[in-house]
mmCIF file of C-alpha atoms in Angstrom:
data_model
loop_
_atom_site.group_PDB
_atom_site.id
_atom_site.type_symbol
_atom_site.label_atom_id
_atom_site.label_comp_id
_atom_site.label_asym_id
_atom_site.label_seq_id
_atom_site.Cartn_x
_atom_site.Cartn_y
_atom_site.Cartn_z
ATOM 1 C CA MET A 1 -0.054 0.061 -0.254
ATOM 2 C CA ASN A 2 1.120 3.631 -1.143
ATOM 3 C CA LYS A 3 2.912 5.163 2.104
ATOM 4 C CA THR A 4 1.191 8.631 1.707
ATOM 5 C CA LEU A 5 -2.650 7.231 1.018
ATOM 6 C CA LYS A 6 -1.694 5.395 4.307
ATOM 7 C CA GLU A 7 -0.884 8.284 6.225
ATOM 8 C CA ASN A 8 -3.993 10.491 4.628
ATOM 9 C CA CYS A 9 -6.685 7.756 5.377
ATOM 10 C CA GLU A 10 -8.501 5.495 7.905
ATOM 11 C CA MET A 11 -7.009 2.384 7.044
ATOM 12 C CA LYS A 12 -8.565 -1.386 8.327
ATOM 13 C CA ASP A 13 -6.731 -5.011 8.464
ATOM 14 C CA SER A 14 -8.043 -6.569 5.348
ATOM 15 C CA GLY A 15 -7.979 -10.256 6.553
ATOM 16 C CA ILE A 16 -5.469 -11.096 3.573
ATOM 17 C CA GLU A 17 -1.852 -12.232 5.350
ATOM 18 C CA TRP A 18 0.118 -11.466 1.951
ATOM 19 C CA LEU A 19 -2.068 -7.860 1.628
ATOM 20 C CA GLY A 20 -2.034 -5.906 5.262
ATOM 21 C CA GLU A 21 -3.845 -3.046 5.687
ATOM 22 C CA ILE A 22 -6.494 -1.265 3.315
ATOM 23 C CA PRO A 23 -8.129 2.408 3.455
ATOM 24 C CA LYS A 24 -11.172 1.585 5.535
ATOM 25 C CA SER A 25 -13.736 2.728 2.737
ATOM 26 C CA TRP A 26 -12.562 -0.576 0.522
ATOM 27 C CA GLU A 27 -14.540 -3.373 0.368
ATOM 28 C CA ILE A 28 -13.412 -7.564 0.580
ATOM 29 C CA LYS A 29 -15.318 -9.348 -2.183
ATOM 30 C CA ARG A 30 -15.380 -13.099 -3.425
ATOM 31 C CA LEU A 31 -14.432 -13.171 -7.517
ATOM 32 C CA ARG A 32 -17.668 -15.331 -7.861
ATOM 33 C CA TYR A 33 -19.862 -12.222 -6.659
ATOM 34 C CA LEU A 34 -18.261 -9.411 -9.800
ATOM 35 C CA VAL A 35 -17.735 -11.752 -12.705
ATOM 36 C CA ASN A 36 -19.224 -14.887 -14.621
ATOM 37 C CA ILE A 37 -16.835 -17.110 -15.347
ATOM 38 C CA LYS A 38 -16.580 -19.904 -18.584
ATOM 39 C CA THR A 39 -13.930 -21.718 -20.202
ATOM 40 C CA GLY A 40 -14.032 -21.090 -24.286
ATOM 41 C CA SER A 41 -15.198 -23.898 -26.454
ATOM 42 C CA ASN A 42 -12.284 -25.889 -28.877
ATOM 43 C CA ASP A 43 -14.316 -25.399 -32.257
ATOM 44 C CA THR A 44 -12.242 -25.065 -35.384
ATOM 45 C CA ILE A 45 -11.025 -21.413 -35.866
ATOM 46 C CA ASP A 46 -11.056 -20.513 -39.450
ATOM 47 C CA SER A 47 -8.325 -17.562 -39.199
ATOM 48 C CA VAL A 48 -8.271 -14.081 -41.823
ATOM 49 C CA ALA A 49 -5.517 -11.811 -42.018
ATOM 50 C CA ASP A 50 -3.851 -9.791 -39.465
ATOM 51 C CA GLY A 51 -6.065 -6.472 -39.176
ATOM 52 C CA ALA A 52 -9.475 -8.121 -39.146
ATOM 53 C CA TYR A 53 -11.845 -7.993 -36.274
ATOM 54 C CA PRO A 54 -12.707 -9.919 -34.214
ATOM 55 C CA PHE A 55 -9.846 -12.365 -32.529
ATOM 56 C CA TYR A 56 -9.496 -15.774 -30.882
ATOM 57 C CA VAL A 57 -7.369 -16.343 -27.688
ATOM 58 C CA ARG A 58 -6.051 -19.694 -26.960
ATOM 59 C CA SER A 59 -2.964 -18.613 -24.784
ATOM 60 C CA PRO A 60 -0.606 -15.303 -24.821
ATOM 61 C CA LYS A 61 -0.874 -15.431 -28.470
ATOM 62 C CA ILE A 62 -3.953 -13.753 -30.892
ATOM 63 C CA GLU A 63 -5.103 -15.312 -33.624
ATOM 64 C CA ARG A 64 -7.778 -12.934 -35.743
ATOM 65 C CA ILE A 65 -11.104 -14.256 -37.064
ATOM 66 C CA ASN A 66 -14.813 -14.308 -38.909
ATOM 67 C CA THR A 67 -16.829 -15.406 -35.830
ATOM 68 C CA TYR A 68 -17.149 -14.395 -32.312
ATOM 69 C CA THR A 69 -18.727 -15.661 -28.828
ATOM 70 C CA TYR A 70 -18.318 -12.753 -26.605
ATOM 71 C CA ASP A 71 -18.657 -8.810 -26.908
ATOM 72 C CA GLY A 72 -17.199 -6.841 -24.040
ATOM 73 C CA GLU A 73 -15.007 -6.762 -21.313
ATOM 74 C CA ALA A 74 -13.266 -9.586 -20.529
ATOM 75 C CA ILE A 75 -10.330 -10.780 -18.829
ATOM 76 C CA LEU A 76 -8.665 -14.255 -19.928
ATOM 77 C CA MET A 77 -6.745 -16.556 -17.511
ATOM 78 C CA ALA A 78 -4.565 -19.793 -18.549
ATOM 79 C CA GLY A 79 -6.286 -22.873 -17.275
ATOM 80 C CA ASP A 80 -3.460 -25.438 -17.591
ATOM 81 C CA GLY A 81 -0.022 -26.228 -18.637
ATOM 82 C CA VAL A 82 3.177 -24.486 -17.479
ATOM 83 C CA GLY A 83 1.406 -21.204 -17.433
ATOM 84 C CA ALA A 84 -1.786 -21.788 -15.175
ATOM 85 C CA GLY A 85 -3.147 -19.189 -13.918
ATOM 86 C CA LYS A 86 -1.182 -16.582 -15.407
ATOM 87 C CA VAL A 87 -3.760 -13.758 -16.004
ATOM 88 C CA PHE A 88 -2.570 -12.470 -20.088
ATOM 89 C CA HIS A 89 -5.393 -10.378 -21.360
ATOM 90 C CA TYR A 90 -7.201 -7.700 -20.598
ATOM 91 C CA VAL A 91 -10.378 -7.606 -23.356
ATOM 92 C CA ASN A 92 -13.078 -4.743 -24.563
ATOM 93 C CA GLY A 93 -14.188 -5.960 -28.045
ATOM 94 C CA LYS A 94 -15.568 -9.062 -29.740
ATOM 95 C CA PHE A 95 -13.908 -12.291 -29.151
ATOM 96 C CA ALA A 96 -13.772 -16.052 -28.869
ATOM 97 C CA CYS A 97 -11.908 -18.086 -26.966
ATOM 98 C CA HIS A 98 -9.917 -21.897 -26.361
ATOM 99 C CA GLN A 99 -11.467 -24.071 -23.779
ATOM 100 C CA ARG A 100 -8.688 -24.161 -21.862
ATOM 101 C CA VAL A 101 -8.586 -20.589 -21.328
ATOM 102 C CA TYR A 102 -10.924 -19.203 -17.957
ATOM 103 C CA ASN A 103 -12.829 -15.580 -19.428
ATOM 104 C CA LEU A 104 -14.440 -14.284 -16.756
ATOM 105 C CA HIS A 105 -16.699 -11.552 -18.131
ATOM 106 C CA GLN A 106 -20.187 -10.001 -17.209
ATOM 107 C CA LEU A 107 -18.419 -7.632 -14.770
ATOM 108 C CA LYS A 108 -20.509 -6.157 -11.594
ATOM 109 C CA ASP A 109 -19.614 -3.277 -9.706
ATOM 110 C CA ILE A 110 -16.227 -3.276 -10.677
ATOM 111 C CA ASN A 111 -14.001 -1.245 -13.446
ATOM 112 C CA GLY A 112 -12.604 -4.517 -15.959
ATOM 113 C CA LYS A 113 -9.267 -2.521 -16.312
ATOM 114 C CA PHE A 114 -8.404 -2.391 -12.395
ATOM 115 C CA LEU A 115 -9.692 -5.808 -12.393
ATOM 116 C CA TYR A 116 -6.923 -7.164 -15.105
ATOM 117 C CA TYR A 117 -4.628 -5.307 -12.878
ATOM 118 C CA TYR A 118 -5.608 -6.924 -9.518
ATOM 119 C CA LEU A 119 -5.477 -10.162 -10.607
ATOM 120 C CA LYS A 120 -2.216 -9.744 -13.367
ATOM 121 C CA GLU A 121 -0.605 -8.786 -9.936
ATOM 122 C CA ASN A 122 -1.819 -10.874 -7.384
ATOM 123 C CA PHE A 123 -3.808 -13.974 -8.497
ATOM 124 C CA SER A 124 -0.040 -15.845 -8.764
ATOM 125 C CA LYS A 125 -0.670 -15.583 -4.563
ATOM 126 C CA GLU A 126 -3.328 -17.750 -4.743
ATOM 127 C CA VAL A 127 -1.386 -20.499 -7.524
ATOM 128 C CA GLU A 128 1.724 -20.351 -5.062
ATOM 129 C CA LYS A 129 -0.436 -21.742 -2.160
ATOM 130 C CA GLY A 130 -1.269 -24.887 -4.246
ATOM 131 C CA THR A 131 2.933 -25.276 -5.391
ATOM 132 C CA ALA A 132 3.449 -25.158 -1.714
ATOM 133 C CA LYS A 133 2.180 -28.868 -1.818
ATOM 134 C CA SER A 134 2.001 -29.838 -5.365
ATOM 135 C CA THR A 135 2.632 -28.766 -8.845
ATOM 136 C CA VAL A 136 -0.060 -26.826 -9.807
ATOM 137 C CA ASP A 137 -0.606 -27.775 -13.684
ATOM 138 C CA SER A 138 -3.990 -26.787 -14.185
ATOM 139 C CA ILE A 139 -6.570 -24.194 -12.439
ATOM 140 C CA ARG A 140 -9.575 -25.180 -10.530
ATOM 141 C CA LEU A 141 -12.907 -23.323 -11.227
ATOM 142 C CA PRO A 142 -13.406 -23.233 -7.245
ATOM 143 C CA MET A 143 -10.145 -21.302 -6.747
ATOM 144 C CA ILE A 144 -11.177 -18.506 -9.160
ATOM 145 C CA LYS A 145 -14.319 -18.260 -7.656
ATOM 146 C CA ASP A 146 -12.941 -17.942 -4.086
ATOM 147 C CA PHE A 147 -10.547 -15.388 -4.935
ATOM 148 C CA THR A 148 -10.685 -12.048 -2.726
ATOM 149 C CA ILE A 149 -11.239 -9.032 -4.214
ATOM 150 C CA VAL A 150 -10.102 -5.746 -2.960
ATOM 151 C CA LEU A 151 -12.838 -3.255 -3.474
ATOM 152 C CA PRO A 152 -12.094 0.530 -3.940
ATOM 153 C CA PRO A 153 -15.398 2.931 -4.761
ATOM 154 C CA LEU A 154 -15.766 2.595 -8.916
ATOM 155 C CA TYR A 155 -14.784 6.424 -8.929
ATOM 156 C CA GLU A 156 -11.454 5.492 -6.852
ATOM 157 C CA GLN A 157 -10.713 2.329 -9.478
ATOM 158 C CA GLN A 158 -10.832 4.445 -12.346
ATOM 159 C CA VAL A 159 -8.502 6.600 -10.853
ATOM 160 C CA ILE A 160 -6.048 3.672 -9.986
ATOM 161 C CA VAL A 161 -6.453 2.565 -13.783
ATOM 162 C CA GLY A 162 -5.935 6.359 -15.227
ATOM 163 C CA TYR A 163 -2.826 6.395 -12.978
ATOM 164 C CA LEU A 164 -1.617 2.972 -13.957
ATOM 165 C CA ASP A 165 -2.196 2.750 -17.522
ATOM 166 C CA LYS A 166 0.083 6.298 -18.198
ATOM 167 C CA GLN A 167 2.848 4.725 -15.601
ATOM 168 C CA VAL A 168 2.550 1.288 -17.109
ATOM 169 C CA GLY A 169 2.760 2.600 -20.343
ATOM 170 C CA LYS A 170 6.287 4.510 -19.265
ATOM 171 C CA ILE A 171 7.506 1.328 -17.943
ATOM 172 C CA ASP A 172 6.620 -0.723 -21.160
ATOM 173 C CA GLU A 173 8.075 1.924 -23.713
ATOM 174 C CA LEU A 174 11.262 1.489 -21.588
ATOM 175 C CA ILE A 175 11.174 -2.452 -21.768
ATOM 176 C CA VAL A 176 10.738 -1.982 -25.698
ATOM 177 C CA GLU A 177 14.130 0.176 -25.791
ATOM 178 C CA GLN A 178 15.907 -1.668 -23.338
ATOM 179 C CA LYS A 179 14.728 -5.090 -25.377
ATOM 180 C CA GLU A 180 16.049 -3.320 -28.754
ATOM 181 C CA ALA A 181 19.164 -2.285 -27.509
ATOM 182 C CA VAL A 182 19.925 -5.844 -25.658
ATOM 183 C CA GLU A 183 19.210 -7.151 -29.029
ATOM 184 C CA ASN A 184 21.511 -4.825 -30.959
ATOM 185 C CA TRP A 185 24.289 -6.320 -28.145
ATOM 186 C CA LYS A 186 23.119 -9.635 -28.920
ATOM 187 C CA ALA A 187 23.661 -9.388 -33.142
ATOM 188 C CA TYR A 188 27.014 -7.838 -32.253
ATOM 189 C CA LYS A 189 28.483 -10.414 -30.149
ATOM 190 C CA GLN A 190 27.175 -13.101 -31.963
ATOM 191 C CA SER A 191 28.810 -11.620 -35.428
ATOM 192 C CA LEU A 192 31.881 -10.895 -33.332
ATOM 193 C CA ILE A 193 31.981 -14.549 -31.999
ATOM 194 C CA THR A 194 31.685 -15.736 -36.200
ATOM 195 C CA GLU A 195 33.497 -13.569 -37.014
ATOM 196 C CA ALA A 196 36.671 -14.968 -34.942
ATOM 197 C CA VAL A 197 35.735 -18.721 -35.221
ATOM 198 C CA THR A 198 35.706 -18.528 -39.163
ATOM 199 C CA LYS A 199 37.991 -16.225 -40.311
ATOM 200 C CA GLY A 200 40.304 -15.922 -37.280
ATOM 201 C CA LEU A 201 42.148 -13.480 -35.213
ATOM 202 C CA ASN A 202 44.510 -12.283 -38.484
ATOM 203 C CA PRO A 203 43.156 -10.301 -41.117
ATOM 204 C CA ASN A 204 46.042 -10.741 -42.894
ATOM 205 C CA ALA A 205 46.025 -13.673 -43.381
ATOM 206 C CA GLU A 206 45.418 -15.934 -46.368
ATOM 207 C CA MET A 207 42.442 -17.172 -47.042
ATOM 208 C CA LYS A 208 40.455 -20.157 -49.208
ATOM 209 C CA ASP A 209 36.785 -21.569 -50.034
ATOM 210 C CA SER A 210 35.267 -22.785 -46.981
ATOM 211 C CA GLY A 211 33.045 -24.728 -49.731
ATOM 212 C CA ILE A 212 30.517 -23.614 -47.096
ATOM 213 C CA GLU A 213 27.946 -20.820 -47.873
ATOM 214 C CA TRP A 214 27.157 -19.164 -44.620
ATOM 215 C CA ILE A 215 30.952 -19.053 -43.552
ATOM 216 C CA GLY A 216 32.349 -18.149 -46.804
ATOM 217 C CA GLU A 217 36.396 -17.995 -46.860
ATOM 218 C CA VAL A 218 38.544 -19.511 -43.791
ATOM 219 C CA PRO A 219 42.488 -18.847 -43.350
ATOM 220 C CA SER A 220 43.949 -21.829 -45.651
ATOM 221 C CA GLU A 221 45.459 -23.706 -43.191
ATOM 222 C CA TRP A 222 42.282 -24.364 -41.629
ATOM 223 C CA GLU A 223 40.697 -27.875 -41.924
ATOM 224 C CA VAL A 224 36.892 -27.663 -42.771
ATOM 225 C CA LYS A 225 35.731 -31.197 -42.056
ATOM 226 C CA LYS A 226 32.437 -33.041 -40.765
ATOM 227 C CA LEU A 227 31.708 -33.678 -37.250
ATOM 228 C CA ARG A 228 30.919 -37.418 -38.231
ATOM 229 C CA TYR A 229 35.040 -37.744 -38.709
ATOM 230 C CA LEU A 230 35.778 -35.373 -35.356
ATOM 231 C CA GLY A 231 33.616 -38.030 -32.581
ATOM 232 C CA SER A 232 30.975 -39.891 -32.159
ATOM 233 C CA CYS A 233 27.014 -38.832 -31.704
ATOM 234 C CA LYS A 234 24.581 -40.556 -29.168
ATOM 235 C CA ASN A 235 20.957 -39.538 -28.050
ATOM 236 C CA GLY A 236 20.325 -39.943 -23.892
ATOM 237 C CA ILE A 237 18.340 -41.873 -21.997
ATOM 238 C CA SER A 238 14.928 -43.005 -22.072
ATOM 239 C CA LYS A 239 12.548 -43.765 -18.985
ATOM 240 C CA GLY A 240 9.132 -43.845 -17.342
ATOM 241 C CA ALA A 241 8.310 -41.257 -15.368
ATOM 242 C CA GLU A 242 8.651 -43.509 -11.579
ATOM 243 C CA TYR A 243 12.507 -43.527 -12.942
ATOM 244 C CA PHE A 244 12.868 -39.595 -12.179
ATOM 245 C CA GLY A 245 13.258 -37.254 -9.056
ATOM 246 C CA TYR A 246 15.940 -39.909 -7.046
ATOM 247 C CA GLY A 247 19.049 -41.587 -7.748
ATOM 248 C CA TYR A 248 22.183 -40.122 -9.509
ATOM 249 C CA PRO A 249 22.057 -36.903 -11.280
ATOM 250 C CA PHE A 250 20.376 -35.794 -14.588
ATOM 251 C CA VAL A 251 20.983 -33.659 -17.251
ATOM 252 C CA SER A 252 17.317 -32.188 -18.477
ATOM 253 C CA TYR A 253 16.489 -30.546 -21.576
ATOM 254 C CA GLY A 254 16.273 -27.630 -20.081
ATOM 255 C CA ASP A 255 20.339 -28.075 -18.811
ATOM 256 C CA VAL A 256 21.347 -27.716 -22.337
ATOM 257 C CA TYR A 257 18.440 -25.113 -23.960
ATOM 258 C CA GLN A 258 19.013 -22.724 -21.387
ATOM 259 C CA ASN A 259 23.106 -22.607 -20.692
ATOM 260 C CA PHE A 260 25.610 -22.051 -22.933
ATOM 261 C CA SER A 261 27.882 -24.587 -20.437
ATOM 262 C CA ILE A 262 25.740 -27.720 -18.309
ATOM 263 C CA PRO A 263 25.337 -27.117 -14.736
ATOM 264 C CA ILE A 264 28.386 -28.613 -13.293
ATOM 265 C CA GLN A 265 25.597 -28.904 -10.304
ATOM 266 C CA VAL A 266 22.158 -30.314 -11.849
ATOM 267 C CA GLU A 267 19.198 -30.379 -10.068
ATOM 268 C CA GLY A 268 17.445 -33.926 -12.048
ATOM 269 C CA LEU A 269 17.852 -36.909 -10.500
ATOM 270 C CA ILE A 270 16.959 -40.518 -12.500
ATOM 271 C CA ASP A 271 17.177 -44.242 -11.188
ATOM 272 C CA SER A 272 20.148 -45.225 -13.048
ATOM 273 C CA THR A 273 22.015 -48.566 -14.008
ATOM 274 C CA GLU A 274 25.782 -48.445 -14.103
ATOM 275 C CA GLU A 275 25.446 -49.739 -16.959
ATOM 276 C CA GLU A 276 23.069 -46.126 -18.349
ATOM 277 C CA ARG A 277 25.691 -44.286 -16.562
ATOM 278 C CA ASN A 278 28.449 -45.710 -18.500
ATOM 279 C CA LEU A 279 26.443 -45.603 -21.781
ATOM 280 C CA TYR A 280 24.599 -41.773 -21.363
ATOM 281 C CA SER A 281 27.666 -40.063 -19.316
ATOM 282 C CA VAL A 282 28.515 -36.682 -19.123
ATOM 283 C CA GLU A 283 32.005 -35.890 -19.546
ATOM 284 C CA GLU A 284 34.438 -33.002 -20.223
ATOM 285 C CA GLY A 285 34.423 -31.644 -23.975
ATOM 286 C CA ASP A 286 31.049 -33.483 -24.284
ATOM 287 C CA ILE A 287 28.567 -31.011 -27.142
ATOM 288 C CA PHE A 288 25.200 -31.790 -26.320
ATOM 289 C CA PHE A 289 22.666 -30.674 -29.252
ATOM 290 C CA THR A 290 18.410 -30.017 -28.232
ATOM 291 C CA ARG A 291 17.273 -32.352 -31.098
ATOM 292 C CA THR A 292 12.949 -31.790 -30.666
ATOM 293 C CA SER A 293 11.724 -28.164 -29.708
ATOM 294 C CA GLU A 294 8.191 -26.539 -30.405
ATOM 295 C CA THR A 295 10.123 -24.211 -33.226
ATOM 296 C CA LYS A 296 12.888 -25.014 -35.133
ATOM 297 C CA GLU A 297 14.751 -22.009 -34.311
ATOM 298 C CA GLU A 298 15.352 -23.840 -31.074
ATOM 299 C CA VAL A 299 16.268 -27.397 -32.769
ATOM 300 C CA GLY A 300 20.306 -27.730 -32.824
ATOM 301 C CA LEU A 301 20.821 -25.238 -29.988
ATOM 302 C CA THR A 302 24.183 -26.213 -28.117
ATOM 303 C CA SER A 303 25.483 -26.507 -24.582
ATOM 304 C CA VAL A 304 28.988 -27.556 -23.737
ATOM 305 C CA CYS A 305 30.118 -30.053 -20.920
ATOM 306 C CA LEU A 306 33.435 -28.189 -18.979
ATOM 307 C CA GLU A 307 33.525 -30.266 -16.252
ATOM 308 C CA THR A 308 32.679 -34.435 -15.800
ATOM 309 C CA ILE A 309 29.648 -34.893 -13.902
ATOM 310 C CA PRO A 310 29.793 -38.197 -12.013
ATOM 311 C CA ASN A 311 27.640 -40.777 -12.586
ATOM 312 C CA ALA A 312 25.130 -38.380 -14.515
ATOM 313 C CA THR A 313 23.177 -39.172 -17.563
ATOM 314 C CA PHE A 314 21.268 -36.762 -20.462
ATOM 315 C CA THR A 315 18.352 -36.829 -21.469
ATOM 316 C CA GLY A 316 16.341 -38.443 -24.709
ATOM 317 C CA PHE A 317 15.668 -35.196 -26.276
ATOM 318 C CA VAL A 318 19.086 -34.319 -26.592
ATOM 319 C CA ILE A 319 22.087 -35.275 -28.742
ATOM 320 C CA ARG A 320 25.205 -36.079 -26.984
ATOM 321 C CA PHE A 321 28.303 -35.146 -29.377
ATOM 322 C CA ARG A 322 32.042 -36.855 -27.749
ATOM 323 C CA PRO A 323 34.582 -35.471 -30.149
ATOM 324 C CA ARG A 324 37.848 -37.691 -29.974
ATOM 325 C CA LYS A 325 40.825 -36.689 -27.492
ATOM 326 C CA GLY A 326 42.983 -33.627 -27.842
ATOM 327 C CA ILE A 327 40.857 -32.498 -31.640
ATOM 328 C CA LEU A 328 38.871 -29.840 -30.676
ATOM 329 C CA ASN A 329 39.238 -27.355 -27.582
ATOM 330 C CA LYS A 330 36.234 -27.291 -25.409
ATOM 331 C CA ASN A 331 35.773 -23.243 -24.599
ATOM 332 C CA TYR A 332 36.696 -22.625 -28.683
ATOM 333 C CA ALA A 333 33.642 -25.539 -29.345
ATOM 334 C CA MET A 334 31.691 -23.340 -26.835
#
């Protein structure tokens, strides 16, 4: 709660642990009394050109469509999956939504944008309460309906929304600018690495055609070889869910996908045999490739093992390339 607000109005205990005190004039209500809540349908939607209206919501992504089910204000929330409970859209217009999306509509005595800001910031706390006991991969309707909403008078809600729209808009602009700057630095970094590993550091070196279109010329004394002639490749281990969560270290898809080098201390565990630990070992100098993903851009991402992980195995969703000894510097490979 804003310090100035506390100093200039009488406060009361909200009865909500994470919230604390609120202005005395504010009410507390269950969400069920403020909105109707439904899930969408799994009907096939015929997409049309971008810019058309209305739209269809399956996830954070919006698809343009010809038909619609709802028209008006609504807040849309992910019903299941990794982002279960995430509030990802405020809508004021014509739309339809997927059956895995909770649609909070027909708002009563509450500003729609205020409710959006409130849920987007605070509903995650309800999800976190569930994760303290087990993994939450779906949100049930009672959890949403019983969520407590702190309700200022309508005029005050509008003032708060106006303030947030202005301030959040400024912040969003700064985030976009920073993202553009970060992407520019990433592109520069990539070009620097590419230039060094494909051209070397001597600008006066005699060059030759590499025979690879995206590389072009390389120093004349460099060799160009297929990966198959430098070592061996192997897919990872594949076992049932009952074997995971205990046992020996396990290098997951995320360990490869998220890192340039494999973490020395991995979080995953697997009940593996001695034969499996020998067959799917993770040794210094190994290079791991992602072999599958939801997008083609994320296939073939690499991570290098800089230090052997004793007794570890690796997931079947990646490929291990193990170079012959003395042929490839591990840091160069990274």
